Structures are given as C-alpha cells and as structure tokens.
Amino acid sequence: MLDYLAAPFGTEERLFLDNGIEGKHFTRASNGDIKLTAKGNAEAVTTAMPLAFLAAGPEYIYLPGKAELAGKIHGWQQELLKISQTNPAGGHFSDTYTRKYASLTTAMSDVQKDIVAGRKPISAYKEELRKWRSGGGDRMRAEYEASLAGK
C-alpha cells in the first residue's frame, strides 16, 4: 500500500492520488494539462492530503498551463541549493524543543510579520530574540550541543 501511495509523478497512480477520477474530479485541457472540476477541488485535493503523511513520491513542480513559471521555480530552487546547508541537529533530540518550540516560534514569527507590515519597528526583533533565547532557545541549543557531543 505504501508503495502505491509513493507513486511518482507521471504514473496513473499519482494522477489518481492527486486528482481523483478523470471526468468526475478533473478534465484535461487540449494540451493535456489537468483542470480540477468543482467536485475535484472539494474531494480529490482534500482527500489526498492526509495520505501524503503515510508515503509520498518525490516532489515535483506541476502548474497546469504555467510551464514557464514551473521552469522559473525550478531555476530558483537550483540556485537555493547552492547555498543550502544541512541542519546539524537533524537526528538529535531536545526536550525543550518538544515542549517550547511551537510557542516560541509563533511569538517570533508574529514579531517578524509586524515588522514587515510596519506595525513594529525593526528594534522589536532584538527584544523578541532576547525573550526567545531566555524562554527556551538557549536551553535548546545547549541540549543539541550536548547531543552532538555524544553526552
């Protein structure tokens, strides 16, 4: 079953998993692009999403009718890969992260959005960073550092 759910783009299985039944959930444009029907938008897309947590094929960029945009997005991804870095804490554990990361990150994200929207000055970031660190950020770092050191 998991193998079926992990079907790659271009297979009949992936077409069904992502779009449902042809004629009921989607139709095809003259160039072959998929066009979801109202029923497809209501059923096919929302039904497939939870299944992706079990297994999924490789990610792909498919934007029906927007091949040029898909190509640009791929180009941007290629450029970003040149500066990407592996998370050194991947595979390591922090109790504090489990308990506090969501609330700390939400508060930090809210301040960043407020700064971008002009509701708060950029100086608000420094204060929120201080709260993030004292509220658990420094503890997370120490736990990850200890785990990386094998302690």
PDB file of C-alpha atoms in Angstrom:
ATOM      1  CA  MET A   1       0.000   0.000   0.000  1.00  0.00           C
ATOM      2  CA  LEU A   2       2.780   2.432   0.893  1.00  0.00           C
ATOM      3  CA  ASP A   3       4.468   1.695  -2.424  1.00  0.00           C
ATOM      4  CA  TYR A   4       1.230   2.642  -4.189  1.00  0.00           C
ATOM      5  CA  LEU A   5       0.966   5.885  -2.182  1.00  0.00           C
ATOM      6  CA  ALA A   6       4.570   6.737  -3.118  1.00  0.00           C
ATOM      7  CA  ALA A   7       3.904   6.512  -6.867  1.00  0.00           C
ATOM      8  CA  PRO A   8       5.957   9.107  -8.765  1.00  0.00           C
ATOM      9  CA  PHE A   9       4.682  11.919 -10.971  1.00  0.00           C
ATOM     10  CA  GLY A  10       3.620  10.743 -14.403  1.00  0.00           C
ATOM     11  CA  THR A  11       2.119   7.436 -13.279  1.00  0.00           C
ATOM     12  CA  GLU A  12      -1.581   6.567 -13.346  1.00  0.00           C
ATOM     13  CA  GLU A  13      -1.415   6.025  -9.592  1.00  0.00           C
ATOM     14  CA  ARG A  14      -0.090   9.547  -8.899  1.00  0.00           C
ATOM     15  CA  LEU A  15      -2.622  11.034 -11.311  1.00  0.00           C
ATOM     16  CA  PHE A  16      -5.417   9.349  -9.363  1.00  0.00           C
ATOM     17  CA  LEU A  17      -3.983  10.160  -5.924  1.00  0.00           C
ATOM     18  CA  ASP A  18      -3.518  13.838  -6.731  1.00  0.00           C
ATOM     19  CA  ASN A  19      -6.578  14.463  -8.892  1.00  0.00           C
ATOM     20  CA  GLY A  20      -9.167  11.720  -8.476  1.00  0.00           C
ATOM     21  CA  ILE A  21     -11.182  10.229 -11.317  1.00  0.00           C
ATOM     22  CA  GLU A  22     -10.996  11.707 -14.813  1.00  0.00           C
ATOM     23  CA  GLY A  23     -14.354  13.118 -15.893  1.00  0.00           C
ATOM     24  CA  LYS A  24     -15.562  13.295 -12.296  1.00  0.00           C
ATOM     25  CA  HIS A  25     -12.805  15.124 -10.427  1.00  0.00           C
ATOM     26  CA  PHE A  26     -10.781  16.518 -13.320  1.00  0.00           C
ATOM     27  CA  THR A  27     -10.758  17.092 -17.056  1.00  0.00           C
ATOM     28  CA  ARG A  28      -7.887  17.681 -19.432  1.00  0.00           C
ATOM     29  CA  ALA A  29      -7.166  20.784 -21.458  1.00  0.00           C
ATOM     30  CA  SER A  30      -6.331  20.381 -25.164  1.00  0.00           C
ATOM     31  CA  ASN A  31      -2.613  20.340 -24.259  1.00  0.00           C
ATOM     32  CA  GLY A  32      -3.150  17.561 -21.670  1.00  0.00           C
ATOM     33  CA  ASP A  33      -2.984  19.739 -18.570  1.00  0.00           C
ATOM     34  CA  ILE A  34      -5.201  18.754 -15.651  1.00  0.00           C
ATOM     35  CA  LYS A  35      -8.119  21.004 -14.708  1.00  0.00           C
ATOM     36  CA  LEU A  36      -9.912  20.125 -11.480  1.00  0.00           C
ATOM     37  CA  THR A  37     -13.688  20.263 -11.506  1.00  0.00           C
ATOM     38  CA  ALA A  38     -15.646  21.743  -8.587  1.00  0.00           C
ATOM     39  CA  LYS A  39     -16.037  18.191  -7.255  1.00  0.00           C
ATOM     40  CA  GLY A  40     -12.292  17.644  -7.662  1.00  0.00           C
ATOM     41  CA  ASN A  41     -11.491  20.769  -5.676  1.00  0.00           C
ATOM     42  CA  ALA A  42     -13.903  19.671  -2.960  1.00  0.00           C
ATOM     43  CA  GLU A  43     -12.965  15.980  -2.794  1.00  0.00           C
ATOM     44  CA  ALA A  44      -9.795  14.924  -4.594  1.00  0.00           C
ATOM     45  CA  VAL A  45      -7.382  17.505  -3.212  1.00  0.00           C
ATOM     46  CA  THR A  46      -8.553  17.323   0.402  1.00  0.00           C
ATOM     47  CA  THR A  47      -8.754  13.521   0.384  1.00  0.00           C
ATOM     48  CA  ALA A  48      -5.194  13.064  -0.898  1.00  0.00           C
ATOM     49  CA  MET A  49      -3.533  15.386   1.615  1.00  0.00           C
ATOM     50  CA  PRO A  50      -3.726  13.104   4.692  1.00  0.00           C
ATOM     51  CA  LEU A  51      -2.405  10.168   2.664  1.00  0.00           C
ATOM     52  CA  ALA A  52       0.809  12.078   1.949  1.00  0.00           C
ATOM     53  CA  PHE A  53       1.763  11.682   5.607  1.00  0.00           C
ATOM     54  CA  LEU A  54       1.956   7.912   5.127  1.00  0.00           C
ATOM     55  CA  ALA A  55       4.080   7.909   1.985  1.00  0.00           C
ATOM     56  CA  ALA A  56       4.700  10.191  -0.961  1.00  0.00           C
ATOM     57  CA  GLY A  57       6.713  10.089  -4.148  1.00  0.00           C
ATOM     58  CA  PRO A  58       9.418  12.593  -4.992  1.00  0.00           C
ATOM     59  CA  GLU A  59       8.294  16.214  -5.012  1.00  0.00           C
ATOM     60  CA  TYR A  60       7.592  17.825  -8.352  1.00  0.00           C
ATOM     61  CA  ILE A  61       6.546  21.148  -9.797  1.00  0.00           C
ATOM     62  CA  TYR A  62       3.456  20.892 -11.979  1.00  0.00           C
ATOM     63  CA  LEU A  63       1.472  24.035 -12.635  1.00  0.00           C
ATOM     64  CA  PRO A  64      -1.109  23.330 -15.342  1.00  0.00           C
ATOM     65  CA  GLY A  65      -0.931  25.947 -18.065  1.00  0.00           C
ATOM     66  CA  LYS A  66       2.081  27.630 -16.464  1.00  0.00           C
ATOM     67  CA  ALA A  67       5.077  25.688 -17.768  1.00  0.00           C
ATOM     68  CA  GLU A  68       7.229  28.835 -17.886  1.00  0.00           C
ATOM     69  CA  LEU A  69       6.544  29.599 -14.218  1.00  0.00           C
ATOM     70  CA  ALA A  70       7.292  25.983 -13.242  1.00  0.00           C
ATOM     71  CA  GLY A  71      10.634  26.315 -15.043  1.00  0.00           C
ATOM     72  CA  LYS A  72      11.426  29.550 -13.198  1.00  0.00           C
ATOM     73  CA  ILE A  73      10.582  27.977  -9.839  1.00  0.00           C
ATOM     74  CA  HIS A  74      12.885  25.061 -10.666  1.00  0.00           C
ATOM     75  CA  GLY A  75      15.641  27.532 -11.549  1.00  0.00           C
ATOM     76  CA  TRP A  76      15.205  29.342  -8.235  1.00  0.00           C
ATOM     77  CA  GLN A  77      15.367  26.025  -6.393  1.00  0.00           C
ATOM     78  CA  GLN A  78      18.612  25.145  -8.195  1.00  0.00           C
ATOM     79  CA  GLU A  79      20.114  28.473  -7.091  1.00  0.00           C
ATOM     80  CA  LEU A  80      18.961  27.976  -3.499  1.00  0.00           C
ATOM     81  CA  LEU A  81      20.533  24.509  -3.407  1.00  0.00           C
ATOM     82  CA  LYS A  82      23.919  26.156  -3.955  1.00  0.00           C
ATOM     83  CA  ILE A  83      23.660  27.910  -0.578  1.00  0.00           C
ATOM     84  CA  SER A  84      21.665  25.299   1.327  1.00  0.00           C
ATOM     85  CA  GLN A  85      23.040  23.694   4.468  1.00  0.00           C
ATOM     86  CA  THR A  86      22.187  20.503   6.289  1.00  0.00           C
ATOM     87  CA  ASN A  87      20.661  21.005   9.742  1.00  0.00           C
ATOM     88  CA  PRO A  88      23.408  19.797  12.115  1.00  0.00           C
ATOM     89  CA  ALA A  89      20.791  18.972  14.776  1.00  0.00           C
ATOM     90  CA  GLY A  90      18.938  16.572  12.459  1.00  0.00           C
ATOM     91  CA  GLY A  91      18.559  13.224  14.230  1.00  0.00           C
ATOM     92  CA  HIS A  92      19.225  14.758  17.639  1.00  0.00           C
ATOM     93  CA  PHE A  93      16.715  15.456  20.406  1.00  0.00           C
ATOM     94  CA  SER A  94      15.917  18.352  22.732  1.00  0.00           C
ATOM     95  CA  ASP A  95      13.287  18.083  25.476  1.00  0.00           C
ATOM     96  CA  THR A  96      12.941  21.864  25.484  1.00  0.00           C
ATOM     97  CA  TYR A  97      12.326  21.912  21.732  1.00  0.00           C
ATOM     98  CA  THR A  98       9.486  19.429  22.173  1.00  0.00           C
ATOM     99  CA  ARG A  99       7.866  21.495  24.927  1.00  0.00           C
ATOM    100  CA  LYS A 100       8.507  25.087  23.851  1.00  0.00           C
ATOM    101  CA  TYR A 101       9.459  25.413  20.189  1.00  0.00           C
ATOM    102  CA  ALA A 102       5.928  25.986  18.861  1.00  0.00           C
ATOM    103  CA  SER A 103       5.069  28.818  21.241  1.00  0.00           C
ATOM    104  CA  LEU A 104       8.491  30.455  20.979  1.00  0.00           C
ATOM    105  CA  THR A 105       8.470  30.309  17.203  1.00  0.00           C
ATOM    106  CA  THR A 106       4.924  31.649  16.931  1.00  0.00           C
ATOM    107  CA  ALA A 107       5.839  34.696  19.016  1.00  0.00           C
ATOM    108  CA  MET A 108       8.991  35.297  16.956  1.00  0.00           C
ATOM    109  CA  SER A 109       7.117  34.882  13.679  1.00  0.00           C
ATOM    110  CA  ASP A 110       4.417  37.310  14.822  1.00  0.00           C
ATOM    111  CA  VAL A 111       7.005  39.987  15.576  1.00  0.00           C
ATOM    112  CA  GLN A 112       8.701  39.453  12.215  1.00  0.00           C
ATOM    113  CA  LYS A 113       5.358  39.875  10.430  1.00  0.00           C
ATOM    114  CA  ASP A 114       4.612  43.013  12.467  1.00  0.00           C
ATOM    115  CA  ILE A 115       7.994  44.481  11.471  1.00  0.00           C
ATOM    116  CA  VAL A 116       7.484  43.681   7.775  1.00  0.00           C
ATOM    117  CA  ALA A 117       3.956  45.158   7.892  1.00  0.00           C
ATOM    118  CA  GLY A 118       5.249  48.302   9.590  1.00  0.00           C
ATOM    119  CA  ARG A 119       3.317  47.758  12.825  1.00  0.00           C
ATOM    120  CA  LYS A 120       6.528  47.500  14.885  1.00  0.00           C
ATOM    121  CA  PRO A 121       9.999  48.971  14.478  1.00  0.00           C
ATOM    122  CA  ILE A 122      12.894  46.710  13.485  1.00  0.00           C
ATOM    123  CA  SER A 123      14.275  47.169  17.002  1.00  0.00           C
ATOM    124  CA  ALA A 124      11.411  44.960  18.268  1.00  0.00           C
ATOM    125  CA  TYR A 125      13.245  41.965  16.798  1.00  0.00           C
ATOM    126  CA  LYS A 126      16.130  42.292  19.247  1.00  0.00           C
ATOM    127  CA  GLU A 127      13.760  42.239  22.245  1.00  0.00           C
ATOM    128  CA  GLU A 128      11.827  39.252  20.885  1.00  0.00           C
ATOM    129  CA  LEU A 129      15.086  37.397  20.253  1.00  0.00           C
ATOM    130  CA  ARG A 130      16.075  38.021  23.881  1.00  0.00           C
ATOM    131  CA  LYS A 131      12.717  36.557  25.007  1.00  0.00           C
ATOM    132  CA  TRP A 132      13.110  33.596  22.629  1.00  0.00           C
ATOM    133  CA  ARG A 133      16.553  32.805  23.976  1.00  0.00           C
ATOM    134  CA  SER A 134      15.650  33.190  27.668  1.00  0.00           C
ATOM    135  CA  GLY A 135      12.320  31.395  27.163  1.00  0.00           C
ATOM    136  CA  GLY A 136      13.978  28.219  25.927  1.00  0.00           C
ATOM    137  CA  GLY A 137      16.116  28.958  22.873  1.00  0.00           C
ATOM    138  CA  ASP A 138      19.402  28.877  24.800  1.00  0.00           C
ATOM    139  CA  ARG A 139      18.327  25.679  26.566  1.00  0.00           C
ATOM    140  CA  MET A 140      17.503  24.033  23.215  1.00  0.00           C
ATOM    141  CA  ARG A 141      20.927  24.991  21.911  1.00  0.00           C
ATOM    142  CA  ALA A 142      22.649  23.523  24.979  1.00  0.00           C
ATOM    143  CA  GLU A 143      20.681  20.269  24.670  1.00  0.00           C
ATOM    144  CA  TYR A 144      21.508  19.944  20.979  1.00  0.00           C
ATOM    145  CA  GLU A 145      25.180  20.752  21.627  1.00  0.00           C
ATOM    146  CA  ALA A 146      25.305  18.061  24.325  1.00  0.00           C
ATOM    147  CA  SER A 147      23.668  15.548  21.991  1.00  0.00           C
ATOM    148  CA  LEU A 148      26.082  16.401  19.167  1.00  0.00           C
ATOM    149  CA  ALA A 149      28.984  15.918  21.592  1.00  0.00           C
ATOM    150  CA  GLY A 150      27.634  12.477  22.482  1.00  0.00           C
ATOM    151  CA  LYS A 151      26.685  13.346  26.055  1.00  0.00           C
TER     152      LYS A 151
END
